mmCIF file of C-alpha atoms in Angstrom:
data_model
loop_
_atom_site.group_PDB
_atom_site.id
_atom_site.type_symbol
_atom_site.label_atom_id
_atom_site.label_comp_id
_atom_site.label_asym_id
_atom_site.label_seq_id
_atom_site.Cartn_x
_atom_site.Cartn_y
_atom_site.Cartn_z
ATOM 1 C CA MET A 1 110.345 78.338 69.013
ATOM 2 C CA THR A 2 110.896 77.650 65.302
ATOM 3 C CA ALA A 3 108.908 75.127 63.286
ATOM 4 C CA TYR A 4 111.996 72.929 63.135
ATOM 5 C CA GLU A 5 112.393 72.978 66.938
ATOM 6 C CA LYS A 6 108.723 72.127 67.416
ATOM 7 C CA TRP A 7 109.113 69.192 65.055
ATOM 8 C CA GLU A 8 112.191 67.988 66.916
ATOM 9 C CA LEU A 9 110.133 67.722 70.103
ATOM 10 C CA CYS A 10 107.498 65.455 68.626
ATOM 11 C CA ALA A 11 109.066 64.037 65.456
ATOM 12 C CA PRO A 12 108.960 60.299 64.927
ATOM 13 C CA ASP A 13 112.106 58.409 64.068
ATOM 14 C CA ILE A 14 112.176 59.298 60.377
ATOM 15 C CA LYS A 15 114.212 56.185 59.554
ATOM 16 C CA SER A 16 111.472 54.055 61.045
ATOM 17 C CA VAL A 17 108.848 56.008 59.128
ATOM 18 C CA ILE A 18 110.597 55.267 55.838
ATOM 19 C CA LEU A 19 111.129 51.598 56.662
ATOM 20 C CA LEU A 20 107.473 51.254 57.644
ATOM 21 C CA GLY A 21 106.456 52.873 54.380
ATOM 22 C CA LEU A 22 108.535 50.376 52.423
ATOM 23 C CA THR A 23 106.510 47.453 53.762
ATOM 24 C CA SER A 24 103.488 48.168 51.574
ATOM 25 C CA THR A 25 101.986 50.601 49.109
ATOM 26 C CA TYR A 26 99.354 51.579 51.663
ATOM 27 C CA PHE A 27 101.923 52.576 54.276
ATOM 28 C CA TRP A 28 104.130 54.323 51.719
ATOM 29 C CA ASN A 29 101.282 56.583 50.597
ATOM 30 C CA THR A 30 100.821 57.590 54.230
ATOM 31 C CA CYS A 31 104.464 57.805 55.265
ATOM 32 C CA ARG A 32 105.660 59.749 52.242
ATOM 33 C CA ARG A 33 103.728 62.814 53.445
ATOM 34 C CA HIS A 34 105.631 62.720 56.735
ATOM 35 C CA VAL A 35 108.957 62.326 54.922
ATOM 36 C CA TRP A 36 108.185 65.314 52.735
ATOM 37 C CA SER A 37 107.090 67.444 55.691
ATOM 38 C CA TYR A 38 110.198 66.423 57.611
ATOM 39 C CA GLN A 39 112.455 67.617 54.811
ATOM 40 C CA ARG A 40 110.608 70.880 54.331
ATOM 41 C CA LEU A 41 111.321 71.864 57.935
ATOM 42 C CA TYR A 42 115.033 71.859 57.154
ATOM 43 C CA HIS A 43 114.511 74.639 54.627
ATOM 44 C CA GLY A 44 114.394 78.303 55.574
ATOM 45 C CA GLN A 45 115.532 77.664 59.145
ATOM 46 C CA TRP A 46 116.129 81.390 59.649
ATOM 47 C CA SER A 47 112.814 82.365 58.106
ATOM 48 C CA GLY A 48 110.961 84.753 60.394
ATOM 49 C CA GLU A 49 113.906 85.008 62.815
ATOM 50 C CA LYS A 50 115.640 88.268 63.741
ATOM 51 C CA ILE A 51 118.882 88.443 61.745
ATOM 52 C CA ILE A 52 121.912 90.636 62.322
ATOM 53 C CA CYS A 53 125.557 90.595 61.212
ATOM 54 C CA VAL A 54 127.569 91.921 64.149
ATOM 55 C CA GLY A 55 130.962 93.602 63.819
ATOM 56 C CA GLU A 56 133.879 92.873 66.152
ATOM 57 C CA HIS A 57 134.236 96.496 67.269
ATOM 58 C CA ILE A 58 130.950 96.888 69.050
ATOM 59 C CA LYS A 59 130.316 98.371 72.463
ATOM 60 C CA PRO A 60 128.256 96.791 75.251
ATOM 61 C CA PHE A 61 124.550 97.616 75.052
ATOM 62 C CA ASP A 62 124.964 98.822 71.454
ATOM 63 C CA HIS A 63 122.321 97.009 69.452
ATOM 64 C CA PRO A 64 119.619 97.920 66.920
ATOM 65 C CA PRO A 65 116.320 99.285 68.246
ATOM 66 C CA GLY A 66 113.831 96.513 68.844
ATOM 67 C CA LEU A 67 116.358 93.673 68.850
ATOM 68 C CA PHE A 68 116.042 93.274 72.624
ATOM 69 C CA SER A 69 113.774 94.704 75.265
ATOM 70 C CA GLU A 70 115.468 96.695 78.034
ATOM 71 C CA HIS A 71 115.096 93.742 80.393
ATOM 72 C CA GLU A 72 116.574 91.299 77.838
ATOM 73 C CA ALA A 73 119.543 93.573 77.172
ATOM 74 C CA ARG A 74 120.383 93.869 80.873
ATOM 75 C CA HIS A 75 120.076 90.125 81.324
ATOM 76 C CA LEU A 76 122.244 89.241 78.325
ATOM 77 C CA PHE A 77 125.041 91.749 78.615
ATOM 78 C CA SER A 78 125.316 91.808 82.426
ATOM 79 C CA ASN A 79 124.738 88.101 83.027
ATOM 80 C CA GLU A 80 127.379 86.495 85.237
ATOM 81 C CA PHE A 81 127.202 83.233 83.292
ATOM 82 C CA TYR A 82 128.225 84.890 80.045
ATOM 83 C CA ARG A 83 130.832 86.986 81.812
ATOM 84 C CA ALA A 84 132.454 83.832 83.132
ATOM 85 C CA ARG A 85 132.128 82.035 79.816
ATOM 86 C CA LEU A 86 133.780 84.928 77.985
ATOM 87 C CA GLY A 87 136.481 85.365 80.627
ATOM 88 C CA LEU A 88 135.363 88.870 81.574
ATOM 89 C CA GLU A 89 136.269 90.438 84.885
ATOM 90 C CA LYS A 90 133.649 91.454 87.411
ATOM 91 C CA GLY A 91 132.022 94.702 86.365
ATOM 92 C CA GLN A 92 132.759 94.169 82.673
ATOM 93 C CA ASN A 93 129.768 93.820 80.387
ATOM 94 C CA ALA A 94 129.601 91.541 77.377
ATOM 95 C CA ASP A 95 128.961 92.994 73.934
ATOM 96 C CA LEU A 96 126.763 91.636 71.174
ATOM 97 C CA HIS A 97 129.675 90.166 69.193
ATOM 98 C CA SER A 98 131.085 88.340 72.217
ATOM 99 C CA PHE A 99 127.650 87.084 73.152
ATOM 100 C CA ALA A 100 127.029 85.771 69.630
ATOM 101 C CA SER A 101 130.405 83.992 69.616
ATOM 102 C CA THR A 102 129.194 81.709 72.416
ATOM 103 C CA PHE A 103 126.885 80.011 69.926
ATOM 104 C CA ASP A 104 128.339 77.747 67.258
ATOM 105 C CA GLU A 105 125.272 75.921 65.980
ATOM 106 C CA GLU A 106 124.898 75.823 62.207
ATOM 107 C CA PRO A 107 121.699 75.245 60.202
ATOM 108 C CA LYS A 108 120.962 71.566 59.618
ATOM 109 C CA ASP A 109 121.640 70.156 56.167
ATOM 110 C CA TRP A 110 118.312 69.830 54.380
ATOM 111 C CA ARG A 111 119.220 66.718 52.392
ATOM 112 C CA LEU A 112 117.698 63.556 53.779
ATOM 113 C CA THR A 113 120.777 61.514 52.877
ATOM 114 C CA TYR A 114 122.664 63.374 55.608
ATOM 115 C CA MET A 115 119.906 62.816 58.138
ATOM 116 C CA LEU A 116 119.484 59.099 57.508
ATOM 117 C CA ASP A 117 122.955 57.631 57.285
ATOM 118 C CA LEU A 118 122.771 53.973 58.361
ATOM 119 C CA SER A 119 126.311 53.159 57.239
ATOM 120 C CA GLU A 120 127.517 52.730 60.831
ATOM 121 C CA VAL A 121 124.931 50.005 61.397
ATOM 122 C CA TYR A 122 124.755 48.254 58.068
ATOM 123 C CA GLY A 123 128.120 49.074 56.527
ATOM 124 C CA MET A 124 126.542 50.917 53.607
ATOM 125 C CA ASP A 125 124.502 54.026 52.894
ATOM 126 C CA TRP A 126 120.843 53.569 53.878
ATOM 127 C CA TYR A 127 119.723 54.464 50.347
ATOM 128 C CA ASP A 128 121.951 51.807 48.788
ATOM 129 C CA LEU A 129 120.746 49.372 51.427
ATOM 130 C CA VAL A 130 117.125 49.771 50.345
ATOM 131 C CA TYR A 131 118.086 49.248 46.717
ATOM 132 C CA SER A 132 120.123 46.149 47.507
ATOM 133 C CA VAL A 133 117.330 44.576 49.574
ATOM 134 C CA LEU A 134 114.247 45.562 47.590
ATOM 135 C CA GLY A 135 115.658 45.995 44.098
ATOM 136 C CA ASN A 136 113.862 47.961 41.401
ATOM 137 C CA ASN A 137 110.691 45.875 41.352
ATOM 138 C CA HIS A 138 109.677 46.108 45.002
ATOM 139 C CA ARG A 139 110.460 49.672 45.958
ATOM 140 C CA PRO A 140 108.073 52.627 45.446
ATOM 141 C CA SER A 141 108.408 54.251 42.028
ATOM 142 C CA ASP A 142 108.929 57.683 43.628
ATOM 143 C CA PHE A 143 111.350 56.464 46.300
ATOM 144 C CA ALA A 144 114.371 58.186 44.726
ATOM 145 C CA ASP A 145 112.504 61.454 44.162
ATOM 146 C CA MET A 146 111.193 61.431 47.712
ATOM 147 C CA CYS A 147 114.440 60.579 49.487
ATOM 148 C CA LYS A 148 116.871 62.365 47.206
ATOM 149 C CA PRO A 149 114.870 65.390 46.004
ATOM 150 C CA ARG A 150 116.200 68.255 43.962
ATOM 151 C CA LEU A 151 116.102 71.822 45.202
ATOM 152 C CA SER A 152 113.683 72.607 42.381
ATOM 153 C CA ASP A 153 111.210 70.180 43.992
ATOM 154 C CA PHE A 154 110.912 72.626 46.874
ATOM 155 C CA TYR A 155 111.621 75.843 44.986
ATOM 156 C CA PRO A 156 109.965 75.787 41.543
ATOM 157 C CA GLU A 157 111.859 77.830 38.992
ATOM 158 C CA ASN A 158 108.780 78.633 36.917
ATOM 159 C CA GLN A 159 107.398 80.975 39.584
ATOM 160 C CA SER A 160 108.389 84.506 40.592
ATOM 161 C CA TRP A 161 110.089 84.804 43.983
ATOM 162 C CA ILE A 162 110.470 87.734 46.344
ATOM 163 C CA LEU A 163 112.463 88.584 49.454
ATOM 164 C CA ARG A 164 110.188 89.934 52.191
ATOM 165 C CA ASN A 165 111.075 92.060 55.184
ATOM 166 C CA LEU A 166 108.430 90.890 57.633
ATOM 167 C CA THR A 167 109.264 93.693 60.051
ATOM 168 C CA THR A 168 108.735 96.621 57.680
ATOM 169 C CA LEU A 169 106.307 94.945 55.231
ATOM 170 C CA GLU A 170 108.606 95.550 52.248
ATOM 171 C CA TYR A 171 109.564 93.190 49.450
ATOM 172 C CA ILE A 172 112.095 92.915 46.618
ATOM 173 C CA ARG A 173 111.497 91.144 43.316
ATOM 174 C CA SER A 174 114.188 88.774 42.040
ATOM 175 C CA GLU A 175 114.165 90.224 38.528
ATOM 176 C CA ALA A 176 114.987 93.692 39.881
ATOM 177 C CA ILE A 177 118.343 92.684 41.366
ATOM 178 C CA ALA A 178 119.498 89.872 39.061
ATOM 179 C CA LEU A 179 122.249 90.836 36.632
ATOM 180 C CA LYS A 180 120.493 88.853 33.909
ATOM 181 C CA PRO A 181 117.108 87.078 33.775
ATOM 182 C CA GLU A 182 118.805 83.757 33.010
ATOM 183 C CA TYR A 183 120.642 83.928 36.326
ATOM 184 C CA ILE A 184 117.383 83.490 38.228
ATOM 185 C CA ARG A 185 116.656 79.926 39.359
ATOM 186 C CA GLY A 186 113.634 80.263 41.565
ATOM 187 C CA PRO A 187 114.781 81.983 44.789
ATOM 188 C CA PHE A 188 118.418 81.322 43.881
ATOM 189 C CA ILE A 189 120.108 84.035 41.830
ATOM 190 C CA ASP A 190 123.613 83.573 40.461
ATOM 191 C CA TYR A 191 126.324 86.131 41.323
ATOM 192 C CA LEU A 192 124.098 88.732 42.984
ATOM 193 C CA GLY A 193 121.008 87.635 44.871
ATOM 194 C CA PHE A 194 118.768 88.019 47.880
ATOM 195 C CA GLY A 195 121.555 87.166 50.324
ATOM 196 C CA HIS A 196 123.625 90.131 49.160
ATOM 197 C CA VAL A 197 120.620 92.418 49.595
ATOM 198 C CA VAL A 198 120.003 91.263 53.153
ATOM 199 C CA LEU A 199 123.672 91.459 54.130
ATOM 200 C CA SER A 200 123.986 95.001 52.820
ATOM 201 C CA ARG A 201 121.391 96.167 55.362
ATOM 202 C CA ILE A 202 121.802 93.978 58.469
ATOM 203 C CA CYS A 203 125.380 94.811 59.526
ATOM 204 C CA TRP A 204 125.820 96.497 62.902
ATOM 205 C CA SER A 205 128.988 97.940 64.431
ATOM 206 C CA SER A 206 130.042 100.741 66.771
ATOM 207 C CA ASN A 207 132.836 101.485 64.302
ATOM 208 C CA SER A 208 131.677 103.603 61.378
ATOM 209 C CA LEU A 209 134.730 102.825 59.211
ATOM 210 C CA SER A 210 133.835 100.916 56.063
ATOM 211 C CA SER A 211 135.331 100.051 52.690
ATOM 212 C CA VAL A 212 132.170 101.395 51.088
ATOM 213 C CA GLU A 213 132.817 104.995 50.026
ATOM 214 C CA ASP A 214 129.219 106.030 49.670
ATOM 215 C CA ASP A 215 126.372 107.589 51.597
ATOM 216 C CA VAL A 216 124.909 104.136 52.229
ATOM 217 C CA SER A 217 125.348 103.314 55.923
ATOM 218 C CA THR A 218 126.331 99.645 55.843
ATOM 219 C CA MET A 219 127.767 99.672 59.366
ATOM 220 C CA ARG A 220 124.471 100.696 60.994
ATOM 221 C CA GLY A 221 122.144 98.693 58.807
ATOM 222 C CA ILE A 222 118.549 99.845 58.798
ATOM 223 C CA TRP A 223 117.413 96.210 58.617
ATOM 224 C CA ALA A 224 119.627 94.892 61.427
ATOM 225 C CA GLY A 225 117.524 92.702 63.699
ATOM 226 C CA HIS A 226 114.618 92.469 61.275
ATOM 227 C CA ARG A 227 112.757 89.304 60.256
ATOM 228 C CA PHE A 228 112.759 87.972 56.684
ATOM 229 C CA ASP A 229 111.523 85.219 54.452
ATOM 230 C CA ILE A 230 111.643 84.317 50.763
ATOM 231 C CA THR A 231 108.467 83.191 49.062
ATOM 232 C CA THR A 232 106.663 83.182 45.741
ATOM 233 C CA VAL A 233 104.576 86.106 44.570
ATOM 234 C CA GLU A 234 101.537 83.838 44.500
ATOM 235 C CA LYS A 235 101.957 82.713 48.123
ATOM 236 C CA HIS A 236 102.617 86.301 49.144
ATOM 237 C CA LYS A 237 99.316 87.430 47.649
ATOM 238 C CA GLN A 238 97.484 84.604 49.402
ATOM 239 C CA SER A 239 99.034 85.406 52.792
ATOM 240 C CA ILE A 240 98.433 89.162 52.854
ATOM 241 C CA ARG A 241 96.004 90.292 55.537
ATOM 242 C CA ASN A 242 93.458 92.974 54.702
ATOM 243 C CA TYR A 243 95.022 95.554 57.003
ATOM 244 C CA GLU A 244 98.585 95.050 55.738
ATOM 245 C CA GLU A 245 100.095 97.482 53.245
ATOM 246 C CA TRP A 246 103.158 96.005 51.596
ATOM 247 C CA GLU A 247 105.591 98.174 49.634
ATOM 248 C CA ASP A 248 107.625 97.104 46.628
ATOM 249 C CA ILE A 249 111.095 98.642 47.159
ATOM 250 C CA SER A 250 112.833 96.669 44.412
ATOM 251 C CA GLU A 251 114.071 99.676 42.477
ATOM 252 C CA GLU A 252 115.334 101.427 45.611
ATOM 253 C CA ILE A 253 117.280 98.322 46.627
ATOM 254 C CA ALA A 254 118.668 97.798 43.122
ATOM 255 C CA GLN A 255 120.024 101.348 43.059
ATOM 256 C CA GLU A 256 121.445 101.069 46.574
ATOM 257 C CA VAL A 257 123.215 97.771 45.849
ATOM 258 C CA ALA A 258 124.606 99.247 42.624
ATOM 259 C CA ARG A 259 126.082 102.211 44.552
ATOM 260 C CA ILE A 260 127.705 99.906 47.094
ATOM 261 C CA TRP A 261 129.238 97.620 44.497
ATOM 262 C CA GLU A 262 130.374 100.528 42.330
ATOM 263 C CA SER A 263 132.066 102.248 45.278
ATOM 264 C CA VAL A 264 134.222 99.157 45.815
ATOM 265 C CA PHE A 265 134.773 97.757 42.315
ATOM 266 C CA GLY A 266 134.280 100.770 40.057
ATOM 267 C CA GLU A 267 131.680 101.720 37.507
ATOM 268 C CA HIS A 268 132.130 98.494 35.531
ATOM 269 C CA TRP A 269 131.373 96.275 38.522
ATOM 270 C CA ARG A 270 128.626 94.410 36.677
ATOM 271 C CA GLU A 271 131.052 93.232 34.010
ATOM 272 C CA LYS A 272 133.583 92.189 36.659
ATOM 273 C CA LEU A 273 130.980 90.240 38.564
ATOM 274 C CA ASP A 274 129.484 88.677 35.450
ATOM 275 C CA PHE A 275 132.715 87.537 33.821
ATOM 276 C CA ASP A 276 135.276 87.251 36.613
ATOM 277 C CA GLY A 277 133.073 86.098 39.476
ATOM 278 C CA VAL A 278 134.879 88.431 41.872
ATOM 279 C CA PHE A 279 132.395 87.871 44.698
#
């Protein structure tokens, strides 16, 4: 169970928490911590989860090693419920792509304004409601910052960020893959970033055909089904256990990504990406 799911089971009504906090300075100082924690749980909802990008042409029981146990695989791909849901005939087994298509849930939007829309009740946005009732003199001075935070409030841009493979104990530095240093904004990197790195190694298909004319196997990704997170270098150092040996593979990844992009867009792919925004 993810941290977000655990919170959902015991979370207070966050609207009520905010309204209670607005009654006095004492309550606001207490409630603001809960508001902040509530918002943080909407970030990194896939952090630490097994991630895989599954191709359409995949055979039943074809999945990366370690993604499922033998018992789990039999249950998922031979389950009568999923057979019926997918319209399969008796004796047919589901494949990973078909199984994944039965789920349509998307990550929750992290912005509190989307979580706390009172317009249906009061005829206006909840944020505007507070301003109209309390005005500037009676609301907390940090009310706007707390309820409408910037991404930089959660992801400081003055710190170095890394992508970590929690399964293999490997990490990639942002400066190693960014086209230019000025494109780095905390964990967010313009044009070519951590997301591209992950996607280049988590694809999985029974079909080996690919548009990438290179020795890099993007269709049988060596990271498919692995767990990841993105954190600062400082937090990484603080979280390392004594027996763990992490490896910096930034240069290896940078070279691999360059080969993939060059095989598709030619040797001047960096210029195309930088000036044309082809991706």
